[in-house]
């Protein structure tokens, strides 16, 4: 008599036993249909055994596991176990997270009818690598059979991607597979093209959540069947079912999108390192501005540091960065005169300009001039953003929206104005200045109407003169005709209570600056700030990541924050503030009893956004310089929370939080 232990997507820490006489150890990692209550569910077989601790009449019969689709590979199963344990998330949902949605249906899998696409790939040959690139590759390839984490810190345009390509080539020759993680779905088509052009013979797939369900599942099956050599994907691709992994690359490793921001809050970069360990293969983390955690790990010798210090393209140099003192007067024009002049020059020379402003919409504030009333979201404690083209006020934190108010909701005056500016307002004023210029705005609003891929083609084809956009625009692109980058309104980060805000700002500005002058024309970067003396800008104008990282590390050391300690955050939310407060207080008391003295507890506090979508939020931070002690406290604590949290409260433990 055989039994199987099944993982199901339920918020419970238990696994479920079923009777399944046909099951063999080969079925571990396969999907199986099981009865659950009155319904049927799809789970994953985690174990096959010949006894169960449950009484026989309580055990239900499972179907035969589906054998037409390959099982999850062993190392993925192990990685899922690690993820569940490390991130304090029940194993069932973690395991099911690794299965594409179309394979979680209770019906048999039907492969999609695929059109055979005869895409003509334009084949590209590798440029001869420069010395730094060659050395980087040699160092890593020499250890292709060992696990090491390599931190490839290369300035923007230094040819990191060429290093990846060479490493991929070597890995394919060895008959092994490659996993490449990128931070943005929008970046995958470009990188895919570049890799496919270099390796026209290789089977390559991209895996991310924007692919249709059936197609995504079919690609997943192709990967699991060993038909694919290169997988390119966003964070969820870390769980791709590759069986012969020989190399993992995490591009732009500092990027916060590697951390899942809801549900199971894993960090794909950190899991990449664990998966590399399981596979005895190199893990390459690439960035111009590594996260301070990675930088510190490299300094400590836990990672191997490799640096690329020069731009690779013949004749390309880093752009000059200049600070412009922001005008604080109320009636000063929207665009600084120097920026206007610089854009004008680019228009004359038929070069492109990019304006980076990290705020979408028209204006972030609608205010009454008579009584200072502000338009706020009724469900969140946030201001409503004015979207003038759509004539709407929108909350960027929940789905709330309404037509723009034409009179004050407090004193009924019609004297309302907008304050501040977003991408739409900048776009509008550029259009007024240069009615004939071709202006393209890129932010998450504009991307809903037209795909990024087509817009990128327009930029490359020279059909655009001025680009205006949020951070989407500054990640990883190579626009040869772009010679001017201007960053507006960057000072918010300097006021932020989040200790990582300045790291994020520095990274963004280096990224933004990195878009300028990638071809042979020298680039110029203008940054508008009210605090030109700030040390962050000092380091920035010298393109000096090291200087910035060292001074930032020193500050973190002084306040005892990561990377000098490890943190976790309990995030709670509820409709009733009193329920939430009571729960959080109880949780804190419990933790005090459970945790060792080397785990430090902060007070329960409200995050910057105290209320989102009609729910209040509170959080509790804990930290320790000992990872094992922190982990021990967390696992006991989460057991307590599972059994004590009332239904009216949602909670999650966020291990290694990146915003708190
Ligand atoms: P990064 O990923 O570091 O930003 P890329 O790999 O995209 O840099 O390279 C930047 C530019 O330099 C690209 O246009 C690329 O084709 C070019 N490039 C990279 N390596 C070389 C090389 N060894 N010789 C000539 N051009 C190169
Ligand atoms: Zn008013
Ligand atoms: Zn809202």
XYZ file of C-alpha atoms and ligand atoms in Angstrom:
689
model
C 0.000 0.000 0.000
C 1.454 3.346 -1.035
C 0.801 6.830 0.213
C 1.836 10.187 -1.101
C 2.496 13.412 0.738
C 1.028 16.269 -1.229
C 1.671 20.021 -1.185
C -1.486 22.055 -1.773
C -1.925 25.762 -2.264
C -3.469 26.426 1.147
C -2.265 28.824 3.826
C -1.500 25.971 6.185
C 1.788 24.611 7.376
C 0.705 21.005 6.928
C 1.123 18.623 3.990
C -1.604 16.133 3.102
C -1.462 12.342 2.937
C -3.340 10.461 0.216
C -3.527 6.855 -0.791
C -1.947 6.186 -4.179
C -0.849 2.608 -4.839
C 0.559 3.333 -8.293
C 2.911 5.993 -6.961
C 6.643 5.409 -7.221
C 9.556 7.573 -6.091
C 9.752 8.832 -9.695
C 6.543 10.701 -9.042
C 8.140 13.053 -6.556
C 7.779 16.531 -8.016
C 4.854 15.572 -10.238
C 1.430 17.123 -10.227
C -1.466 15.116 -8.888
C -5.213 15.597 -8.625
C -6.654 14.975 -5.184
C -10.051 15.312 -3.492
C -10.203 18.068 -0.915
C -13.432 18.675 0.979
C -16.058 18.767 -1.738
C -13.720 19.877 -4.477
C -10.724 18.597 -6.323
C -7.356 20.273 -6.157
C -4.049 20.009 -7.928
C -1.051 19.455 -5.729
C 2.540 18.341 -6.050
C 3.847 15.022 -4.751
C 6.587 15.661 -2.200
C 7.067 12.173 -0.888
C 6.044 8.562 -1.535
C 5.853 6.226 1.456
C 4.316 2.945 2.501
C 2.685 4.054 5.717
C 0.835 7.028 7.102
C 0.300 8.222 10.639
C -3.349 8.910 9.851
C -6.034 6.249 10.366
C -6.708 4.454 7.099
C -10.385 5.387 6.902
C -9.463 9.076 7.041
C -7.176 8.851 4.034
C -8.652 9.619 0.651
C -7.620 8.270 -2.693
C -5.554 10.416 -5.069
C -5.524 10.087 -8.843
C -2.441 8.717 -10.562
C 0.108 11.533 -10.767
C 0.249 13.119 -14.216
C 3.212 11.613 -15.994
C 2.917 13.389 -19.333
C 4.641 16.456 -17.875
C 8.116 16.169 -16.310
C 8.399 16.550 -12.524
C 10.011 19.485 -10.766
C 13.760 18.867 -10.708
C 15.331 17.819 -7.412
C 17.267 21.026 -6.953
C 14.103 23.077 -7.442
C 12.323 20.977 -4.817
C 15.192 21.606 -2.477
C 15.154 25.304 -3.291
C 11.425 25.458 -2.569
C 12.002 23.823 0.788
C 14.666 26.365 1.563
C 12.412 29.220 0.442
C 9.580 28.085 2.656
C 11.818 27.768 5.656
C 13.840 30.914 5.138
C 10.952 33.228 4.238
C 8.567 31.747 6.813
C 5.985 30.865 4.200
C 3.972 27.589 4.242
C 5.485 24.945 1.976
C 2.308 24.206 0.006
C 1.856 27.658 -1.543
C 5.611 27.932 -2.086
C 5.730 24.698 -4.088
C 2.648 25.574 -6.106
C 4.169 28.968 -6.869
C 6.736 27.154 -9.005
C 4.067 25.603 -11.235
C 2.663 27.742 -14.076
C -1.048 28.582 -13.627
C -2.226 26.541 -16.628
C -0.755 23.411 -15.036
C -2.667 23.971 -11.817
C -6.019 23.199 -13.406
C -7.725 19.919 -12.535
C -8.121 19.001 -16.219
C -5.538 17.117 -18.260
C -2.896 19.237 -19.943
C -3.591 20.003 -23.591
C -0.589 21.447 -25.425
C -1.381 24.654 -27.314
C -1.464 24.590 -31.089
C 1.641 26.510 -31.973
C 2.206 28.267 -35.198
C 5.657 27.514 -36.456
C 7.174 30.944 -36.555
C 9.882 31.423 -39.093
C 11.483 34.415 -37.518
C 14.648 35.359 -39.316
C 17.253 35.956 -36.676
C 19.912 38.462 -37.603
C 23.069 36.710 -36.595
C 25.681 38.763 -34.772
C 29.292 37.958 -34.077
C 31.082 38.754 -30.865
C 33.377 41.769 -30.800
C 36.880 40.943 -29.562
C 36.691 41.341 -25.806
C 38.862 43.985 -24.200
C 41.344 43.063 -21.504
C 39.054 43.628 -18.565
C 36.270 41.637 -20.164
C 38.646 38.814 -21.101
C 40.024 38.606 -17.584
C 36.544 38.584 -16.105
C 35.533 35.673 -18.335
C 38.712 33.718 -17.744
C 38.406 33.989 -13.991
C 34.865 32.681 -13.980
C 35.288 29.994 -16.617
C 38.273 28.587 -14.818
C 35.853 27.738 -11.997
C 32.909 26.630 -14.115
C 32.478 23.485 -12.068
C 32.405 25.171 -8.683
C 29.996 27.295 -6.822
C 31.188 30.848 -6.375
C 29.333 34.115 -6.374
C 30.975 36.622 -8.701
C 30.122 40.260 -8.325
C 30.696 41.872 -11.701
C 30.753 45.574 -11.049
C 31.075 47.407 -14.339
C 30.277 51.014 -15.096
C 27.337 51.596 -17.436
C 28.314 50.633 -20.976
C 31.401 48.734 -19.861
C 30.280 45.626 -21.700
C 28.849 43.452 -18.936
C 26.396 41.937 -21.374
C 29.287 40.909 -23.621
C 30.804 39.141 -20.628
C 27.527 37.323 -20.017
C 27.396 36.294 -23.673
C 30.885 34.853 -23.573
C 30.116 32.962 -20.363
C 26.959 31.584 -21.929
C 28.916 30.437 -24.973
C 31.393 28.561 -22.793
C 28.616 27.007 -20.736
C 26.734 25.805 -23.822
C 29.942 24.193 -25.114
C 30.069 22.244 -21.871
C 26.561 20.975 -22.610
C 24.973 22.758 -19.684
C 22.064 25.152 -19.334
C 21.990 28.811 -18.432
C 19.525 30.837 -16.405
C 19.547 34.602 -16.867
C 17.482 36.827 -14.617
C 16.585 40.379 -15.608
C 14.649 42.846 -13.474
C 11.978 44.003 -15.919
C 9.639 42.209 -18.268
C 10.137 45.141 -20.614
C 13.800 44.339 -20.928
C 13.347 40.723 -21.950
C 12.618 41.241 -25.697
C 15.792 43.258 -26.195
C 18.037 40.906 -24.291
C 16.365 37.936 -25.913
C 17.150 39.364 -29.348
C 20.738 39.999 -28.429
C 21.260 36.472 -27.110
C 19.348 34.775 -29.890
C 21.377 36.654 -32.503
C 24.562 35.411 -30.888
C 23.377 31.829 -30.426
C 21.010 31.188 -33.341
C 21.339 27.424 -32.852
C 20.446 27.427 -29.182
C 16.938 26.927 -27.897
C 16.076 29.881 -25.775
C 12.865 30.823 -24.003
C 11.767 33.707 -21.896
C 9.585 33.073 -18.879
C 7.633 35.830 -17.215
C 4.107 36.588 -16.123
C 3.131 38.614 -19.210
C 3.135 35.531 -21.456
C -0.214 33.893 -22.130
C -0.979 31.067 -19.697
C -0.902 28.186 -22.168
C 2.220 29.342 -23.906
C 3.922 29.886 -20.585
C 3.078 26.382 -19.454
C 4.317 24.902 -22.723
C 7.621 26.752 -22.383
C 7.914 25.513 -18.836
C 7.405 21.946 -20.063
C 10.007 22.454 -22.794
C 12.478 23.615 -20.176
C 11.674 20.693 -17.887
C 12.086 18.235 -20.779
C 15.594 19.479 -21.433
C 14.790 20.988 -24.827
C 15.974 24.431 -23.843
C 19.512 25.656 -23.246
C 18.910 29.238 -22.204
C 16.143 30.548 -19.968
C 15.682 34.276 -19.659
C 13.222 35.597 -17.166
C 12.124 37.827 -14.358
C 12.304 36.865 -10.686
C 9.887 33.955 -10.874
C 12.193 32.257 -13.403
C 14.494 31.414 -10.493
C 12.247 28.356 -10.032
C 12.525 27.272 -13.693
C 12.738 23.499 -14.046
C 16.248 23.316 -15.523
C 17.916 19.954 -14.928
C 21.487 20.689 -16.019
C 22.146 24.147 -14.776
C 25.705 25.318 -15.372
C 25.503 29.084 -14.902
C 23.198 31.642 -13.313
C 23.381 35.317 -14.237
C 21.528 38.010 -12.317
C 21.656 41.219 -14.315
C 21.217 44.525 -12.443
C 21.433 42.603 -9.217
C 20.690 45.703 -7.120
C 17.222 46.058 -8.600
C 14.413 45.981 -6.072
C 12.081 44.121 -8.430
C 13.964 40.916 -7.600
C 12.216 41.066 -4.276
C 8.599 39.981 -4.420
C 6.548 42.695 -2.776
C 3.543 40.651 -1.704
C 2.623 37.173 -0.541
C 5.776 35.105 -0.385
C 8.379 37.823 -0.173
C 11.403 36.067 -1.625
C 14.446 37.691 -3.157
C 15.333 36.054 -6.479
C 18.961 37.175 -6.323
C 19.466 35.582 -2.943
C 17.760 32.399 -4.086
C 19.981 32.383 -7.180
C 22.958 32.053 -4.876
C 21.371 29.137 -3.051
C 20.496 27.431 -6.333
C 24.070 27.921 -7.560
C 25.275 26.178 -4.412
C 22.991 23.202 -5.028
C 24.278 22.925 -8.603
C 27.953 23.637 -8.009
C 27.901 26.317 -10.632
C 28.959 29.962 -10.860
C 26.494 32.703 -10.023
C 27.289 36.035 -11.641
C 25.749 39.190 -10.179
C 26.134 42.156 -12.504
C 25.594 45.834 -11.796
C 27.103 49.276 -12.171
C 25.907 50.029 -8.658
C 25.734 46.817 -6.628
C 23.442 46.723 -3.620
C 25.321 47.571 -0.453
C 24.638 44.038 0.771
C 26.450 42.549 -2.214
C 29.208 45.113 -2.040
C 29.773 44.296 1.612
C 29.775 40.577 0.856
C 32.447 41.169 -1.770
C 34.513 43.250 0.626
C 34.275 40.475 3.185
C 35.504 37.976 0.623
C 32.261 36.043 0.468
C 31.836 37.063 -3.182
C 34.596 37.468 -5.750
C 34.733 40.998 -7.046
C 35.451 41.652 -10.722
C 35.458 45.177 -12.054
C 35.051 46.738 -15.469
C 36.199 50.315 -15.299
C 35.900 51.623 -18.844
C 33.243 51.950 -21.485
C 33.633 49.207 -24.052
C 32.384 50.908 -27.186
C 35.189 52.455 -29.252
C 35.530 56.093 -28.282
C 32.689 56.100 -25.740
C 33.397 57.844 -22.453
C 31.298 58.506 -19.400
C 29.129 61.605 -19.692
C 29.916 64.718 -17.719
C 27.494 65.250 -14.856
C 26.589 68.739 -13.727
C 24.366 69.854 -10.888
C 21.870 72.622 -11.397
C 20.578 74.516 -8.416
C 16.818 74.049 -8.278
C 14.782 77.257 -8.133
C 12.556 77.120 -5.101
C 10.509 80.198 -5.947
C 6.859 79.518 -6.499
C 6.639 81.308 -9.832
C 9.834 79.978 -11.398
C 9.284 78.326 -14.767
C 8.694 74.597 -14.801
C 11.809 73.786 -16.757
C 15.117 75.253 -15.773
C 16.631 77.565 -18.397
C 19.840 75.570 -18.618
C 17.928 72.409 -19.314
C 15.820 74.177 -21.927
C 18.949 75.458 -23.626
C 20.606 72.043 -23.604
C 17.543 70.389 -25.131
C 17.414 73.089 -27.811
C 20.995 72.319 -28.777
C 20.231 68.631 -29.099
C 17.255 69.377 -31.324
C 19.480 71.413 -33.608
C 22.045 68.627 -33.806
C 19.320 66.016 -34.292
C 20.330 64.161 -31.168
C 18.007 62.826 -28.510
C 17.328 64.067 -24.986
C 15.877 62.221 -22.033
C 14.081 63.817 -19.092
C 13.857 61.573 -16.083
C 11.258 62.326 -13.444
C 10.121 59.638 -11.122
C 6.491 60.603 -10.924
C 3.761 59.777 -13.363
C 0.570 61.689 -13.935
C 0.227 65.409 -14.421
C 0.705 66.729 -10.899
C 0.883 65.002 -7.533
C -1.268 67.498 -5.640
C -4.562 69.309 -6.152
C -4.969 72.090 -3.594
C -7.486 74.807 -2.769
C -5.933 78.264 -2.753
C -8.533 79.551 -0.266
C -8.486 76.963 2.506
C -5.501 74.704 1.617
C -7.756 71.651 1.278
C -5.982 68.783 -0.516
C -7.633 66.138 -2.655
C -6.982 62.840 -0.878
C -7.993 59.260 -1.454
C -11.002 58.277 0.677
C -9.548 54.781 1.195
C -5.854 55.515 1.678
C -3.974 58.199 3.471
C -2.525 59.567 0.286
C -3.027 62.452 -2.065
C -4.787 61.947 -5.338
C -2.712 62.469 -8.447
C -4.053 64.676 -11.209
C -4.193 62.953 -14.607
C -5.227 65.783 -16.854
C -5.447 64.020 -20.176
C -8.022 61.593 -18.763
C -9.525 64.390 -16.643
C -9.290 62.250 -13.554
C -7.909 62.179 -10.061
C -6.305 58.843 -9.335
C -4.903 57.109 -6.304
C -1.615 55.391 -7.105
C -2.020 52.953 -4.236
C -5.490 51.552 -4.744
C -7.821 51.633 -7.730
C -9.784 54.647 -6.588
C -10.415 57.393 -9.154
C -12.909 60.148 -9.875
C -13.294 63.124 -12.235
C -11.122 66.103 -11.340
C -12.855 68.304 -8.776
C -13.675 71.745 -10.099
C -14.510 73.111 -6.691
C -13.102 72.649 -3.234
C -14.811 69.921 -1.244
C -14.342 71.942 1.935
C -15.045 75.617 1.170
C -16.538 75.203 -2.329
C -14.180 77.756 -3.811
C -13.306 77.169 -7.457
C -9.808 78.488 -6.952
C -7.982 75.142 -7.203
C -4.436 74.626 -8.465
C -2.035 71.802 -8.960
C 1.326 71.620 -7.224
C 4.412 69.783 -8.351
C 4.835 68.021 -11.633
C 4.678 64.558 -13.124
C 5.631 63.198 -16.511
C 2.467 64.490 -18.197
C 3.042 68.080 -17.117
C 6.641 68.000 -18.322
C 5.512 66.498 -21.597
C 2.967 69.272 -22.007
C 5.400 72.086 -21.338
C 7.972 70.594 -23.714
C 5.310 70.467 -26.374
C 4.559 74.139 -25.797
C 8.236 75.045 -26.053
C 8.855 72.990 -29.194
C 5.583 72.353 -31.006
C 7.367 70.489 -33.812
C 9.486 68.222 -31.660
C 8.581 64.560 -31.466
C 8.090 63.847 -27.792
C 7.551 60.425 -26.304
C 6.404 59.858 -22.757
C 7.165 56.485 -21.155
C 5.632 55.535 -17.836
C 3.343 52.788 -16.645
C 0.331 54.770 -17.931
C 1.690 55.168 -21.451
C 2.749 51.530 -21.617
C -0.847 50.427 -21.313
C -1.628 51.753 -24.770
C 1.479 50.893 -26.753
C 4.077 48.244 -26.123
C 7.527 49.199 -24.968
C 9.076 47.092 -27.702
C 7.498 49.148 -30.504
C 8.371 52.389 -28.795
C 11.977 51.293 -28.417
C 12.096 50.644 -32.147
C 10.868 54.187 -32.746
C 13.589 55.563 -30.511
C 16.281 53.577 -32.301
C 14.907 54.579 -35.690
C 15.372 58.219 -34.695
C 11.629 58.900 -34.739
C 11.789 60.540 -31.326
C 13.526 63.761 -30.270
C 12.724 64.011 -26.592
C 11.951 61.245 -24.143
C 10.163 61.904 -20.876
C 9.738 59.135 -18.404
C 10.002 57.389 -15.088
C 12.493 54.755 -14.041
C 11.181 52.319 -16.666
C 13.043 54.433 -19.193
C 16.429 54.417 -17.527
C 16.955 50.695 -17.111
C 19.470 49.034 -19.345
C 18.768 50.641 -22.694
C 21.297 51.542 -25.303
C 20.172 54.493 -27.444
C 23.182 55.646 -29.497
C 21.709 59.032 -30.444
C 20.906 59.984 -26.891
C 23.384 62.578 -25.632
C 21.497 64.525 -22.975
C 19.914 63.262 -19.776
C 18.238 65.623 -17.331
C 16.952 64.447 -13.958
C 14.240 66.569 -12.363
C 12.878 66.645 -8.879
C 15.266 64.183 -7.287
C 15.361 65.657 -3.793
C 12.414 63.761 -2.315
C 14.661 60.815 -1.593
C 16.872 62.979 0.600
C 13.957 63.656 2.958
C 12.797 60.061 3.112
C 12.605 58.141 6.364
C 13.621 54.952 4.547
C 17.318 54.376 5.170
C 17.697 52.887 1.713
C 16.328 55.948 -0.105
C 19.705 57.506 -0.832
C 21.095 54.212 -2.121
C 18.137 53.963 -4.480
C 18.563 57.554 -5.629
C 22.264 57.134 -6.309
C 21.611 53.979 -8.296
C 18.837 55.594 -10.301
C 20.914 58.614 -11.155
C 23.897 56.520 -12.226
C 21.518 54.442 -14.336
C 19.932 57.537 -15.840
C 23.323 59.102 -16.514
C 24.424 55.819 -18.037
C 21.944 56.268 -20.863
C 23.827 59.289 -22.214
C 26.678 59.158 -24.671
C 26.841 55.427 -25.245
C 27.813 55.932 -28.877
C 30.737 58.026 -29.996
C 29.123 61.385 -29.148
C 29.952 62.590 -25.670
C 27.015 62.720 -23.299
C 25.921 65.354 -20.837
C 23.885 64.903 -17.672
C 22.118 67.681 -15.782
C 20.693 67.081 -12.344
C 18.439 69.555 -10.683
C 18.744 69.724 -6.903
C 18.391 72.171 -4.054
C 21.292 70.477 -2.220
C 24.289 70.460 -4.558
C 26.654 70.105 -1.570
C 25.200 66.765 -0.522
C 27.879 64.013 -0.431
C 25.710 61.813 -2.616
C 26.021 64.318 -5.454
C 29.729 64.752 -4.809
C 30.237 61.055 -5.482
C 27.815 61.149 -8.372
C 29.514 63.864 -10.412
C 32.698 61.824 -10.214
C 30.853 58.632 -11.215
C 32.333 57.291 -8.043
C 30.356 54.292 -6.848
C 33.134 53.313 -4.446
C 33.119 56.636 -2.690
C 29.372 56.516 -2.334
C 29.330 52.905 -1.148
C 32.043 53.501 1.425
C 30.407 56.543 2.962
C 27.003 54.898 2.944
C 28.421 51.758 4.555
C 30.009 53.884 7.234
C 26.655 55.460 8.011
C 24.955 52.090 8.147
C 27.633 50.808 10.466
C 27.077 53.741 12.803
C 23.339 53.223 13.023
C 23.749 49.439 13.013
C 21.540 48.773 10.007
C 21.952 46.265 7.158
C 24.321 45.006 5.897
C 25.637 45.119 9.479
C 22.652 43.261 10.831
C 19.790 41.134 9.521
C 16.234 42.332 9.651
C 12.719 41.003 9.457
C 9.447 42.823 9.521
C 6.011 41.749 10.637
C 3.501 43.508 8.416
C -0.072 43.504 9.624
C -3.174 44.982 8.042
C -6.846 45.103 9.001
C -10.020 47.111 8.514
C -10.387 47.668 12.247
C -7.481 49.594 13.658
C -8.175 48.362 17.194
C -8.004 44.685 16.130
C -4.760 45.351 14.396
C -3.241 47.187 17.334
C -4.192 44.413 19.692
C -2.756 41.754 17.392
C 0.518 43.607 16.902
C 0.925 44.217 20.624
C 0.291 40.545 21.325
C 2.757 39.558 18.628
C 5.400 41.789 20.143
C 4.863 40.350 23.622
C 5.102 36.821 22.270
C 8.293 37.589 20.425
C 9.826 39.080 23.549
C 9.267 35.788 25.313
C 10.530 33.659 22.414
C 13.501 35.500 21.049
C 17.026 35.467 22.368
C 18.421 38.669 23.816
C 20.474 39.147 20.710
C 17.349 39.781 18.723
C 16.386 43.413 19.007
C 12.751 44.470 18.855
C 11.552 47.859 17.736
C 8.188 49.378 18.565
C 5.071 48.756 16.563
C 4.821 51.665 14.148
C 2.724 52.826 11.230
C 4.467 52.733 7.847
C 4.535 55.896 5.724
C 1.301 54.775 4.135
C -0.723 54.000 7.183
C -3.882 53.163 5.315
C -4.244 51.633 1.863
C -7.485 50.515 0.220
C -9.487 50.932 3.432
C -7.093 48.862 5.498
C -4.862 50.091 8.249
C -1.309 48.904 8.345
C 1.173 48.516 11.162
C 4.593 46.986 11.264
C 7.127 45.669 13.694
C 10.814 45.493 12.928
C 13.251 43.082 14.509
C 16.927 42.660 13.831
C 19.971 40.752 14.921
C 23.604 40.456 14.019
C 23.155 36.695 14.141
C 21.275 35.186 11.216
C 20.691 31.828 12.977
C 19.246 33.480 16.079
C 16.975 35.649 13.973
C 15.812 32.627 11.971
C 15.179 30.632 15.108
C 13.077 33.403 16.596
C 11.161 33.781 13.349
C 10.182 30.153 13.010
C 8.893 29.924 16.572
C 7.185 33.232 16.191
C 5.441 32.352 12.961
C 4.061 29.204 14.571
C 2.647 31.373 17.301
C 1.202 33.824 14.775
C -0.405 31.055 12.735
C -2.272 29.808 15.760
C -3.108 33.169 17.345
C -3.902 35.639 14.561
C -7.612 36.502 14.327
C -9.328 36.210 10.948
C -9.832 39.949 10.801
C -6.088 40.566 10.566
C -3.766 39.821 7.645
C -0.141 39.362 8.461
C 3.074 38.382 6.771
C 6.668 38.111 7.863
C 8.987 39.898 5.490
C 12.509 38.520 5.844
C 15.252 40.880 4.635
C 12.729 43.626 3.871
C 13.880 46.250 1.416
C 11.463 48.971 2.405
C 10.728 49.657 6.027
P 26.646 47.038 -20.166
O 25.833 45.774 -20.161
O 27.805 46.999 -19.229
O 25.860 48.307 -20.018
P 26.987 46.363 -22.973
O 27.468 44.965 -22.957
O 25.582 46.624 -23.378
O 27.333 47.121 -21.611
O 27.976 47.187 -23.933
C 27.823 48.558 -24.179
C 28.149 48.824 -25.639
O 29.515 48.522 -25.894
C 27.330 47.988 -26.582
O 27.000 48.776 -27.695
C 28.263 46.862 -26.960
O 27.989 46.361 -28.239
C 29.618 47.553 -26.935
N 30.705 46.633 -26.588
C 30.748 45.777 -25.553
N 31.916 45.111 -25.523
C 32.637 45.539 -26.587
C 33.944 45.246 -27.102
N 34.741 44.356 -26.497
N 34.334 45.899 -28.207
C 33.545 46.802 -28.809
N 32.318 47.131 -28.369
C 31.858 46.524 -27.278
Zn -11.158 75.318 -0.047
Zn -6.280 54.881 -2.531
